[in-house]
Amino acid sequence: MTMKPFALSGCSSPAGLLGILLCCLASNGLAMGAAPVDLRDAVIVVRPGPLPPGERAAAEVLAGEVAKRTGIHLATTTAWPPQRTVIAISSATSVPAWQRAIPVRPGTDLPETRPEGFRVFVERGRPPVIWVIGADGRGALYGVGRLLRALDWGPDRVLADPAFDVATAPAYPIRGHQLGYRATANSWDAWTPDQYDQYIRELTFFGVNSIENIPFQDGQPSPVMKLDRREMNRRISGICHRYGLDYWVWTPADFDLRDGKARAEALEKHAQLYRDCEELTGVFFPGGDPGGNPPELVLPFLADIAGRLIPLHPNARVWLSLQHFYTKEIDYVMDYLRRESPDWLGGLVAGPGAPPIPETRRVLPRKYRFRLYPDITHNKLCQYPVPWWDQALALTLGREAINPRPVQYAYIHNWFAPYSDGFIAYSDGVHDDVNKVVWSALGWDPGANLRDVLTDYCRAHFGPAVAEAAADGLFALENNWRGPLAENGGVEATLQYWRRLERNTPGLATHWRWQMFQLRACFDAYTRRRLLRETRLEEAANAILAGAKRRGAEETIKAAMAVLKRSVDHPESPALRTRIESLCETLFRSCGLQTSVSRYHASGAERGAFLDFIDYPLNNRWWLEDEFEKIRAMTGEAEKAERLVTLARWEDPGPGSYYDDVGNPAQSPHVRRSPFVFTEPGEEAHPEPTLWWWDQGKSRARLSWQVTMNYPEAVVYEGLDPAAAYTVRCSGYGTFLLRLDGDLVDAPATGVKMGETRDFPVPPRYVADRKLVLTWDTPPGDEALNWRQQSRLAEVWLLKK
């Protein structure tokens, strides 16, 4: 906008100058505190004639979302109305029918001229115009999404900032999420086409341009499915077409490709799928997870797939991941690409278990694109586990709980994205909704301020009045999972924070996202309260066990069990537990979230069914019960009493001795831990504990055996007695190649089973400086083993004789 000229003659004081300046600013509509643009009577104006899908949907999205949030119904027209506030949407720089010039900035490399880019700004006047100018149809749709994120809205109120002016284009061309309609998912399988439509629409607010479905894999029936999978696949493809988005499918071959009959049947299923799809952009074939076919069989199969795909969808391509391929297989694929250079291949995909991302990008021919497939849905036993997650949370919330992790995933995205052409993230439900938005927003602009992203998310879904406070609440939920749970007093504060938000915004009680975050705040706090209490009960029981030689084995066992069972007979915080159950029921009704196998049809205990683990013991009560039965079977009273004393002193070996449960941050004071960072491309700077999943999550094993490492960075002791004799004791599985201050200790060739220990005497010279550093080597051949069979460490004692 051009400033009106003004003269400064006759001004003799700074005050006079300031007065003239303010008057001139006001006359140009730029006065400080200018009134917001009231859009209650605004009209949406679109171009006449055929429009690209994204632009055609943009007006519908804007009108529909404003109506849902405010009750205000904005009219849409192709004719410019006189004397009305207008929201004009166009992917063209000139619309003659409007008889109104579009204010296009000069320049050829502006954000609004790049693919999918847009500019949204307010042209002041009487009446004002909000321009949504897209570089193409998608750009117009994303411009509307950006406007919706910025509006100040409420019942019968919708306002725009008169200074709003955003011009931007995406940094990466592929930005999407997998929303696979299959029984394994913890929510998608319960959805209707309308729910899919709404969710995909909301993802476009943050620039998503790709949706990936799972049309074949996982044939188990789901009692909550509203449509059969073939019909839902058609619907999702149609939804993507309506919004102008790319539609992908994930199609593993979890059968032997040498089986000619199974291969032919799979190809026919693919052909039928391609005929069904209104929109189809990519067919992603994972080399593994699932699937175990060699590339010699995979690549001809993919060529046959392409022969059925491309005639029906000429712009579609096949994509391959190298998941669980070894060096020989990777080399085979790369040699094939260099030699054959197939045009049917769109590129490679980097998923969990794939080769290092930077190295893959380096050797991949530049003809092909490279897409990330990050796991943003799981919390443990996964590609990106929660760093040093407290075992109490891992045992109860499990692998697929509600998991806003904005800070960690922002770091991961911005580390790996520069090697790629973008991402389509792995997701199995709504529980990772915040993580989707973080990846989507950073895929558009890696430099975006993370708090601004979360504030926009909360403004769009919860309203401007609570946006910033709710964004801070999401950060607080991530902080609940940092460090030892027992020492994290912020968990209780987070619960009170979300409760206060709930009291102040009763209108959000039916919103499923709001329900999710309330549930997480409640569950975290409930688990912490249980942990604190059950830890005290085990300490009290151990004190009783320590006196077994005095009071007798049977009396000791009965007294210890009476203490341990107080957590069952008198449960912790019953009102909070009832609230958790109520929210789980509400979430199943509102968005299909399946938090229980028996109640809500979760496909398995590991698939988000955390309600089924709400009472899992957070001390060693189950293990002690089993040990007590073994002790009762012993014949001698002295033997029984000695074993009871051993149990009592398991984690308290006596003065001058030390104990570490190496994978538990609350009980490993001597374990050296580094911050979660990547030092070299694709490599983590430190090992992470493995939080095991045994007996469908209901293992009765000692808790310290259910979290292991292979291996910790180091275990460090200081202030030792140089005149004392020490022994290192290790428990875990396999072979322990121990080093004392860097020197390898001779170890028996035979390994240990879980629950067994191995002792290593410490020669005096190693403690002469009052310090001892323990490290472990990986046993030869372990790299070739499945990770479940590799050697690992559970506990370490330094015992002073």
PDB file of C-alpha atoms in Angstrom, residues 262-524:
ATOM      1  CA  ALA A 262       0.242 -66.358  -4.323  1.00  0.00           C
ATOM      2  CA  ARG A 263       2.192 -63.995  -6.567  1.00  0.00           C
ATOM      3  CA  ALA A 264      -0.447 -64.076  -9.284  1.00  0.00           C
ATOM      4  CA  GLU A 265      -3.230 -63.516  -6.756  1.00  0.00           C
ATOM      5  CA  ALA A 266      -1.360 -60.537  -5.306  1.00  0.00           C
ATOM      6  CA  LEU A 267      -0.939 -58.984  -8.749  1.00  0.00           C
ATOM      7  CA  GLU A 268      -4.649 -59.347  -9.421  1.00  0.00           C
ATOM      8  CA  LYS A 269      -5.448 -57.668  -6.087  1.00  0.00           C
ATOM      9  CA  HIS A 270      -3.193 -54.808  -7.093  1.00  0.00           C
ATOM     10  CA  ALA A 271      -4.887 -54.509 -10.485  1.00  0.00           C
ATOM     11  CA  GLN A 272      -8.307 -54.414  -8.851  1.00  0.00           C
ATOM     12  CA  LEU A 273      -7.094 -51.785  -6.389  1.00  0.00           C
ATOM     13  CA  TYR A 274      -5.806 -49.584  -9.184  1.00  0.00           C
ATOM     14  CA  ARG A 275      -9.099 -49.850 -11.052  1.00  0.00           C
ATOM     15  CA  ASP A 276     -10.966 -48.856  -7.897  1.00  0.00           C
ATOM     16  CA  CYS A 277      -8.900 -45.755  -7.138  1.00  0.00           C
ATOM     17  CA  GLU A 278     -10.059 -42.384  -8.361  1.00  0.00           C
ATOM     18  CA  GLU A 279      -6.698 -40.954  -7.265  1.00  0.00           C
ATOM     19  CA  LEU A 280      -3.426 -42.847  -6.878  1.00  0.00           C
ATOM     20  CA  THR A 281       0.058 -41.377  -6.678  1.00  0.00           C
ATOM     21  CA  GLY A 282       2.377 -43.933  -5.122  1.00  0.00           C
ATOM     22  CA  VAL A 283       2.568 -47.626  -4.283  1.00  0.00           C
ATOM     23  CA  PHE A 284       4.985 -48.172  -1.399  1.00  0.00           C
ATOM     24  CA  PHE A 285       6.460 -51.661  -1.105  1.00  0.00           C
ATOM     25  CA  PRO A 286       8.446 -52.280   2.106  1.00  0.00           C
ATOM     26  CA  GLY A 287      11.367 -54.640   1.686  1.00  0.00           C
ATOM     27  CA  GLY A 288      10.778 -55.882   5.225  1.00  0.00           C
ATOM     28  CA  ASP A 289       8.589 -55.343   8.298  1.00  0.00           C
ATOM     29  CA  PRO A 290       6.724 -57.283   7.065  1.00  0.00           C
ATOM     30  CA  GLY A 291       8.185 -59.375   4.281  1.00  0.00           C
ATOM     31  CA  GLY A 292      11.419 -61.253   3.860  1.00  0.00           C
ATOM     32  CA  ASN A 293      11.869 -61.653   0.124  1.00  0.00           C
ATOM     33  CA  PRO A 294      15.270 -61.008  -1.500  1.00  0.00           C
ATOM     34  CA  PRO A 295      15.598 -58.154  -4.003  1.00  0.00           C
ATOM     35  CA  GLU A 296      16.125 -60.656  -6.819  1.00  0.00           C
ATOM     36  CA  LEU A 297      12.435 -61.524  -6.379  1.00  0.00           C
ATOM     37  CA  VAL A 298      11.183 -58.150  -5.215  1.00  0.00           C
ATOM     38  CA  LEU A 299      12.298 -56.027  -8.158  1.00  0.00           C
ATOM     39  CA  PRO A 300      10.665 -58.170 -10.908  1.00  0.00           C
ATOM     40  CA  PHE A 301       7.496 -58.225  -8.809  1.00  0.00           C
ATOM     41  CA  LEU A 302       7.540 -54.431  -8.567  1.00  0.00           C
ATOM     42  CA  ALA A 303       8.033 -54.174 -12.321  1.00  0.00           C
ATOM     43  CA  ASP A 304       4.929 -56.330 -12.765  1.00  0.00           C
ATOM     44  CA  ILE A 305       3.029 -54.111 -10.319  1.00  0.00           C
ATOM     45  CA  ALA A 306       4.066 -51.052 -12.311  1.00  0.00           C
ATOM     46  CA  GLY A 307       2.829 -52.674 -15.494  1.00  0.00           C
ATOM     47  CA  ARG A 308      -0.648 -52.738 -13.973  1.00  0.00           C
ATOM     48  CA  LEU A 309      -0.408 -49.365 -12.228  1.00  0.00           C
ATOM     49  CA  ILE A 310       0.893 -46.890 -14.789  1.00  0.00           C
ATOM     50  CA  PRO A 311      -1.571 -47.573 -17.637  1.00  0.00           C
ATOM     51  CA  LEU A 312      -4.409 -46.620 -15.251  1.00  0.00           C
ATOM     52  CA  HIS A 313      -2.564 -43.886 -13.332  1.00  0.00           C
ATOM     53  CA  PRO A 314       0.143 -42.520 -15.639  1.00  0.00           C
ATOM     54  CA  ASN A 315       1.742 -40.250 -13.058  1.00  0.00           C
ATOM     55  CA  ALA A 316       1.849 -42.872 -10.308  1.00  0.00           C
ATOM     56  CA  ARG A 317       5.070 -44.661  -9.411  1.00  0.00           C
ATOM     57  CA  VAL A 318       6.230 -47.595  -7.305  1.00  0.00           C
ATOM     58  CA  TRP A 319       8.446 -46.941  -4.268  1.00  0.00           C
ATOM     59  CA  LEU A 320      10.674 -49.378  -2.362  1.00  0.00           C
ATOM     60  CA  SER A 321      12.120 -49.372   1.138  1.00  0.00           C
ATOM     61  CA  LEU A 322      15.251 -51.314   2.066  1.00  0.00           C
ATOM     62  CA  GLN A 323      13.950 -52.242   5.511  1.00  0.00           C
ATOM     63  CA  HIS A 324      15.821 -55.225   6.962  1.00  0.00           C
ATOM     64  CA  PHE A 325      17.990 -55.591   3.868  1.00  0.00           C
ATOM     65  CA  TYR A 326      21.615 -56.476   4.556  1.00  0.00           C
ATOM     66  CA  THR A 327      24.652 -55.046   2.756  1.00  0.00           C
ATOM     67  CA  LYS A 328      24.600 -57.626  -0.047  1.00  0.00           C
ATOM     68  CA  GLU A 329      20.908 -56.972  -0.732  1.00  0.00           C
ATOM     69  CA  ILE A 330      21.343 -53.200  -0.610  1.00  0.00           C
ATOM     70  CA  ASP A 331      24.213 -53.394  -3.082  1.00  0.00           C
ATOM     71  CA  TYR A 332      22.069 -55.536  -5.371  1.00  0.00           C
ATOM     72  CA  VAL A 333      19.309 -52.909  -5.407  1.00  0.00           C
ATOM     73  CA  MET A 334      21.699 -50.026  -6.055  1.00  0.00           C
ATOM     74  CA  ASP A 335      23.467 -51.908  -8.848  1.00  0.00           C
ATOM     75  CA  TYR A 336      20.094 -52.656 -10.424  1.00  0.00           C
ATOM     76  CA  LEU A 337      19.045 -49.003 -10.291  1.00  0.00           C
ATOM     77  CA  ARG A 338      22.300 -47.837 -11.858  1.00  0.00           C
ATOM     78  CA  ARG A 339      22.174 -50.515 -14.525  1.00  0.00           C
ATOM     79  CA  GLU A 340      18.470 -50.625 -15.432  1.00  0.00           C
ATOM     80  CA  SER A 341      17.368 -47.127 -14.369  1.00  0.00           C
ATOM     81  CA  PRO A 342      13.668 -48.121 -14.347  1.00  0.00           C
ATOM     82  CA  ASP A 343      11.243 -45.276 -14.960  1.00  0.00           C
ATOM     83  CA  TRP A 344       8.484 -47.055 -13.044  1.00  0.00           C
ATOM     84  CA  LEU A 345      10.333 -46.485  -9.772  1.00  0.00           C
ATOM     85  CA  GLY A 346       9.618 -43.194  -8.042  1.00  0.00           C
ATOM     86  CA  GLY A 347      12.315 -43.567  -5.409  1.00  0.00           C
ATOM     87  CA  LEU A 348      13.344 -45.222  -2.164  1.00  0.00           C
ATOM     88  CA  VAL A 349      11.800 -44.963   1.279  1.00  0.00           C
ATOM     89  CA  ALA A 350      13.690 -44.843   4.593  1.00  0.00           C
ATOM     90  CA  GLY A 351      11.744 -46.671   7.279  1.00  0.00           C
ATOM     91  CA  PRO A 352      12.501 -48.384  10.590  1.00  0.00           C
ATOM     92  CA  GLY A 353      15.223 -50.957  10.109  1.00  0.00           C
ATOM     93  CA  ALA A 354      16.442 -49.376   6.857  1.00  0.00           C
ATOM     94  CA  PRO A 355      20.077 -48.427   6.147  1.00  0.00           C
ATOM     95  CA  PRO A 356      21.325 -45.066   7.458  1.00  0.00           C
ATOM     96  CA  ILE A 357      19.468 -42.202   5.834  1.00  0.00           C
ATOM     97  CA  PRO A 358      22.497 -40.078   4.805  1.00  0.00           C
ATOM     98  CA  GLU A 359      24.278 -43.041   3.249  1.00  0.00           C
ATOM     99  CA  THR A 360      21.195 -44.091   1.287  1.00  0.00           C
ATOM    100  CA  ARG A 361      20.781 -40.595  -0.075  1.00  0.00           C
ATOM    101  CA  ARG A 362      24.467 -40.520  -1.040  1.00  0.00           C
ATOM    102  CA  VAL A 363      24.407 -43.700  -3.132  1.00  0.00           C
ATOM    103  CA  LEU A 364      20.879 -43.353  -4.568  1.00  0.00           C
ATOM    104  CA  PRO A 365      20.977 -42.172  -8.201  1.00  0.00           C
ATOM    105  CA  ARG A 366      19.802 -38.563  -8.405  1.00  0.00           C
ATOM    106  CA  LYS A 367      17.095 -39.572 -10.825  1.00  0.00           C
ATOM    107  CA  TYR A 368      15.136 -40.972  -7.886  1.00  0.00           C
ATOM    108  CA  ARG A 369      13.521 -39.250  -4.969  1.00  0.00           C
ATOM    109  CA  PHE A 370      13.987 -40.262  -1.352  1.00  0.00           C
ATOM    110  CA  ARG A 371      11.112 -40.320   1.118  1.00  0.00           C
ATOM    111  CA  LEU A 372      11.217 -40.741   4.883  1.00  0.00           C
ATOM    112  CA  TYR A 373       8.856 -43.138   6.658  1.00  0.00           C
ATOM    113  CA  PRO A 374       9.290 -42.114  10.310  1.00  0.00           C
ATOM    114  CA  ASP A 375       7.557 -43.965  13.112  1.00  0.00           C
ATOM    115  CA  ILE A 376       5.785 -41.202  15.069  1.00  0.00           C
ATOM    116  CA  THR A 377       3.234 -43.551  16.604  1.00  0.00           C
ATOM    117  CA  HIS A 378       5.230 -45.749  19.018  1.00  0.00           C
ATOM    118  CA  ASN A 379       6.983 -45.011  22.293  1.00  0.00           C
ATOM    119  CA  LYS A 380       9.154 -48.080  22.882  1.00  0.00           C
ATOM    120  CA  LEU A 381      10.554 -51.013  20.898  1.00  0.00           C
ATOM    121  CA  CYS A 382      10.537 -48.723  17.909  1.00  0.00           C
ATOM    122  CA  GLN A 383      12.568 -46.442  15.660  1.00  0.00           C
ATOM    123  CA  TYR A 384      12.473 -43.412  17.975  1.00  0.00           C
ATOM    124  CA  PRO A 385      11.784 -44.498  21.576  1.00  0.00           C
ATOM    125  CA  VAL A 386      11.103 -42.019  24.335  1.00  0.00           C
ATOM    126  CA  PRO A 387      14.612 -41.310  25.660  1.00  0.00           C
ATOM    127  CA  TRP A 388      15.182 -43.081  28.975  1.00  0.00           C
ATOM    128  CA  TRP A 389      11.487 -43.593  29.525  1.00  0.00           C
ATOM    129  CA  ASP A 390      10.560 -44.443  33.088  1.00  0.00           C
ATOM    130  CA  GLN A 391       9.667 -48.114  33.382  1.00  0.00           C
ATOM    131  CA  ALA A 392       6.437 -47.422  35.278  1.00  0.00           C
ATOM    132  CA  LEU A 393       5.114 -45.469  32.303  1.00  0.00           C
ATOM    133  CA  ALA A 394       6.382 -48.030  29.812  1.00  0.00           C
ATOM    134  CA  LEU A 395       4.698 -50.897  31.667  1.00  0.00           C
ATOM    135  CA  THR A 396       1.327 -49.173  31.852  1.00  0.00           C
ATOM    136  CA  LEU A 397       1.017 -46.784  28.910  1.00  0.00           C
ATOM    137  CA  GLY A 398       2.932 -49.089  26.611  1.00  0.00           C
ATOM    138  CA  ARG A 399       3.959 -48.787  23.013  1.00  0.00           C
ATOM    139  CA  GLU A 400       0.994 -46.916  21.521  1.00  0.00           C
ATOM    140  CA  ALA A 401      -0.323 -44.497  24.129  1.00  0.00           C
ATOM    141  CA  ILE A 402      -1.388 -40.886  23.604  1.00  0.00           C
ATOM    142  CA  ASN A 403       2.019 -39.380  22.952  1.00  0.00           C
ATOM    143  CA  PRO A 404       2.496 -35.679  22.191  1.00  0.00           C
ATOM    144  CA  ARG A 405       6.295 -35.426  21.790  1.00  0.00           C
ATOM    145  CA  PRO A 406       6.725 -32.093  19.970  1.00  0.00           C
ATOM    146  CA  VAL A 407      10.263 -31.229  21.039  1.00  0.00           C
ATOM    147  CA  GLN A 408      11.780 -34.623  20.297  1.00  0.00           C
ATOM    148  CA  TYR A 409      10.052 -35.035  16.951  1.00  0.00           C
ATOM    149  CA  ALA A 410      10.901 -31.512  15.863  1.00  0.00           C
ATOM    150  CA  TYR A 411      14.551 -32.350  16.498  1.00  0.00           C
ATOM    151  CA  ILE A 412      14.318 -35.641  14.613  1.00  0.00           C
ATOM    152  CA  HIS A 413      12.523 -34.084  11.652  1.00  0.00           C
ATOM    153  CA  ASN A 414      14.981 -31.260  11.233  1.00  0.00           C
ATOM    154  CA  TRP A 415      17.951 -33.591  11.536  1.00  0.00           C
ATOM    155  CA  PHE A 416      16.909 -36.024   8.798  1.00  0.00           C
ATOM    156  CA  ALA A 417      14.677 -33.971   6.503  1.00  0.00           C
ATOM    157  CA  PRO A 418      17.534 -32.291   4.571  1.00  0.00           C
ATOM    158  CA  TYR A 419      18.540 -35.690   3.180  1.00  0.00           C
ATOM    159  CA  SER A 420      15.060 -36.283   1.790  1.00  0.00           C
ATOM    160  CA  ASP A 421      12.273 -35.087  -0.465  1.00  0.00           C
ATOM    161  CA  GLY A 422       9.865 -35.245   2.441  1.00  0.00           C
ATOM    162  CA  PHE A 423       7.975 -37.846   4.431  1.00  0.00           C
ATOM    163  CA  ILE A 424       4.856 -39.883   4.887  1.00  0.00           C
ATOM    164  CA  ALA A 425       4.835 -40.850   8.556  1.00  0.00           C
ATOM    165  CA  TYR A 426       3.784 -44.179  10.006  1.00  0.00           C
ATOM    166  CA  SER A 427       0.744 -43.812  12.260  1.00  0.00           C
ATOM    167  CA  ASP A 428      -1.742 -46.304  13.649  1.00  0.00           C
ATOM    168  CA  GLY A 429      -4.229 -43.958  15.253  1.00  0.00           C
ATOM    169  CA  VAL A 430      -5.207 -40.543  16.536  1.00  0.00           C
ATOM    170  CA  HIS A 431      -3.043 -40.852  19.651  1.00  0.00           C
ATOM    171  CA  ASP A 432      -0.078 -39.269  17.793  1.00  0.00           C
ATOM    172  CA  ASP A 433      -2.107 -36.333  16.441  1.00  0.00           C
ATOM    173  CA  VAL A 434       0.272 -33.691  17.794  1.00  0.00           C
ATOM    174  CA  ASN A 435       3.267 -35.474  16.276  1.00  0.00           C
ATOM    175  CA  LYS A 436       1.567 -35.415  12.880  1.00  0.00           C
ATOM    176  CA  VAL A 437       1.088 -31.663  13.106  1.00  0.00           C
ATOM    177  CA  VAL A 438       4.699 -31.095  14.162  1.00  0.00           C
ATOM    178  CA  TRP A 439       6.041 -33.078  11.198  1.00  0.00           C
ATOM    179  CA  SER A 440       3.549 -31.451   8.825  1.00  0.00           C
ATOM    180  CA  ALA A 441       4.362 -27.908   9.918  1.00  0.00           C
ATOM    181  CA  LEU A 442       8.129 -28.475   9.830  1.00  0.00           C
ATOM    182  CA  GLY A 443       7.880 -30.242   6.487  1.00  0.00           C
ATOM    183  CA  TRP A 444       6.439 -26.966   5.255  1.00  0.00           C
ATOM    184  CA  ASP A 445       8.845 -24.715   7.155  1.00  0.00           C
ATOM    185  CA  PRO A 446      11.693 -26.327   9.144  1.00  0.00           C
ATOM    186  CA  GLY A 447      12.342 -22.961  10.795  1.00  0.00           C
ATOM    187  CA  ALA A 448       8.838 -22.639  12.219  1.00  0.00           C
ATOM    188  CA  ASN A 449       8.668 -21.768  15.911  1.00  0.00           C
ATOM    189  CA  LEU A 450       7.452 -24.889  17.697  1.00  0.00           C
ATOM    190  CA  ARG A 451       5.347 -23.042  20.247  1.00  0.00           C
ATOM    191  CA  ASP A 452       3.685 -21.102  17.433  1.00  0.00           C
ATOM    192  CA  VAL A 453       2.889 -24.394  15.706  1.00  0.00           C
ATOM    193  CA  LEU A 454       1.248 -25.814  18.828  1.00  0.00           C
ATOM    194  CA  THR A 455      -0.567 -22.556  19.499  1.00  0.00           C
ATOM    195  CA  ASP A 456      -1.981 -22.618  15.963  1.00  0.00           C
ATOM    196  CA  TYR A 457      -3.007 -26.240  16.495  1.00  0.00           C
ATOM    197  CA  CYS A 458      -4.811 -25.368  19.713  1.00  0.00           C
ATOM    198  CA  ARG A 459      -6.363 -22.213  18.252  1.00  0.00           C
ATOM    199  CA  ALA A 460      -7.739 -24.139  15.304  1.00  0.00           C
ATOM    200  CA  HIS A 461      -9.226 -26.904  17.438  1.00  0.00           C
ATOM    201  CA  PHE A 462      -9.876 -25.411  20.876  1.00  0.00           C
ATOM    202  CA  GLY A 463     -10.269 -21.703  20.204  1.00  0.00           C
ATOM    203  CA  PRO A 464      -8.201 -18.532  20.632  1.00  0.00           C
ATOM    204  CA  ALA A 465      -9.096 -18.029  24.289  1.00  0.00           C
ATOM    205  CA  VAL A 466      -7.293 -21.184  25.381  1.00  0.00           C
ATOM    206  CA  ALA A 467      -4.778 -21.630  22.534  1.00  0.00           C
ATOM    207  CA  GLU A 468      -1.574 -20.531  24.258  1.00  0.00           C
ATOM    208  CA  ALA A 469      -2.429 -22.169  27.557  1.00  0.00           C
ATOM    209  CA  ALA A 470      -3.278 -25.465  25.862  1.00  0.00           C
ATOM    210  CA  ALA A 471      -0.056 -25.327  23.824  1.00  0.00           C
ATOM    211  CA  ASP A 472       1.901 -25.010  27.055  1.00  0.00           C
ATOM    212  CA  GLY A 473      -0.101 -27.949  28.390  1.00  0.00           C
ATOM    213  CA  LEU A 474       1.100 -30.082  25.477  1.00  0.00           C
ATOM    214  CA  PHE A 475       4.709 -29.242  26.257  1.00  0.00           C
ATOM    215  CA  ALA A 476       3.979 -30.172  29.864  1.00  0.00           C
ATOM    216  CA  LEU A 477       2.677 -33.583  28.801  1.00  0.00           C
ATOM    217  CA  GLU A 478       5.935 -34.245  26.967  1.00  0.00           C
ATOM    218  CA  ASN A 479       7.866 -33.165  30.059  1.00  0.00           C
ATOM    219  CA  ASN A 480       5.899 -35.707  32.126  1.00  0.00           C
ATOM    220  CA  TRP A 481       7.909 -38.386  30.348  1.00  0.00           C
ATOM    221  CA  ARG A 482      11.326 -36.912  31.025  1.00  0.00           C
ATOM    222  CA  GLY A 483      13.503 -38.397  33.728  1.00  0.00           C
ATOM    223  CA  PRO A 484      12.534 -40.592  36.668  1.00  0.00           C
ATOM    224  CA  LEU A 485       8.778 -40.440  37.198  1.00  0.00           C
ATOM    225  CA  ALA A 486       9.037 -40.528  40.994  1.00  0.00           C
ATOM    226  CA  GLU A 487      11.218 -37.403  40.957  1.00  0.00           C
ATOM    227  CA  ASN A 488       9.088 -35.509  38.437  1.00  0.00           C
ATOM    228  CA  GLY A 489       6.851 -33.308  40.574  1.00  0.00           C
ATOM    229  CA  GLY A 490       5.728 -31.580  37.405  1.00  0.00           C
ATOM    230  CA  VAL A 491       3.444 -34.532  36.652  1.00  0.00           C
ATOM    231  CA  GLU A 492       1.047 -33.577  39.429  1.00  0.00           C
ATOM    232  CA  ALA A 493       1.283 -29.925  38.406  1.00  0.00           C
ATOM    233  CA  THR A 494       0.418 -30.893  34.827  1.00  0.00           C
ATOM    234  CA  LEU A 495      -2.714 -32.680  36.041  1.00  0.00           C
ATOM    235  CA  GLN A 496      -3.825 -29.639  38.007  1.00  0.00           C
ATOM    236  CA  TYR A 497      -3.056 -27.427  34.994  1.00  0.00           C
ATOM    237  CA  TRP A 498      -5.247 -29.466  32.641  1.00  0.00           C
ATOM    238  CA  ARG A 499      -7.977 -29.668  35.260  1.00  0.00           C
ATOM    239  CA  ARG A 500      -8.008 -25.900  35.508  1.00  0.00           C
ATOM    240  CA  LEU A 501      -8.229 -25.627  31.731  1.00  0.00           C
ATOM    241  CA  GLU A 502     -11.104 -28.104  31.819  1.00  0.00           C
ATOM    242  CA  ARG A 503     -13.011 -26.076  34.427  1.00  0.00           C
ATOM    243  CA  ASN A 504     -12.509 -22.869  32.485  1.00  0.00           C
ATOM    244  CA  THR A 505     -13.590 -24.313  29.100  1.00  0.00           C
ATOM    245  CA  PRO A 506     -16.541 -26.669  29.674  1.00  0.00           C
ATOM    246  CA  GLY A 507     -17.536 -26.334  26.024  1.00  0.00           C
ATOM    247  CA  LEU A 508     -14.555 -28.462  24.997  1.00  0.00           C
ATOM    248  CA  ALA A 509     -15.671 -31.529  26.947  1.00  0.00           C
ATOM    249  CA  THR A 510     -16.957 -33.260  23.787  1.00  0.00           C
ATOM    250  CA  HIS A 511     -13.845 -32.608  21.688  1.00  0.00           C
ATOM    251  CA  TRP A 512     -11.850 -35.812  21.245  1.00  0.00           C
ATOM    252  CA  ARG A 513      -8.475 -34.084  21.145  1.00  0.00           C
ATOM    253  CA  TRP A 514      -9.262 -32.315  24.404  1.00  0.00           C
ATOM    254  CA  GLN A 515     -10.375 -35.621  25.917  1.00  0.00           C
ATOM    255  CA  MET A 516      -7.090 -37.267  24.871  1.00  0.00           C
ATOM    256  CA  PHE A 517      -4.926 -34.697  26.603  1.00  0.00           C
ATOM    257  CA  GLN A 518      -7.073 -34.742  29.737  1.00  0.00           C
ATOM    258  CA  LEU A 519      -6.722 -38.525  29.793  1.00  0.00           C
ATOM    259  CA  ARG A 520      -2.932 -38.410  29.496  1.00  0.00           C
ATOM    260  CA  ALA A 521      -2.641 -35.881  32.309  1.00  0.00           C
ATOM    261  CA  CYS A 522      -4.806 -38.093  34.524  1.00  0.00           C
ATOM    262  CA  PHE A 523      -3.033 -41.342  33.625  1.00  0.00           C
ATOM    263  CA  ASP A 524       0.457 -39.940  34.188  1.00  0.00           C
TER     264      ASP A 524
END
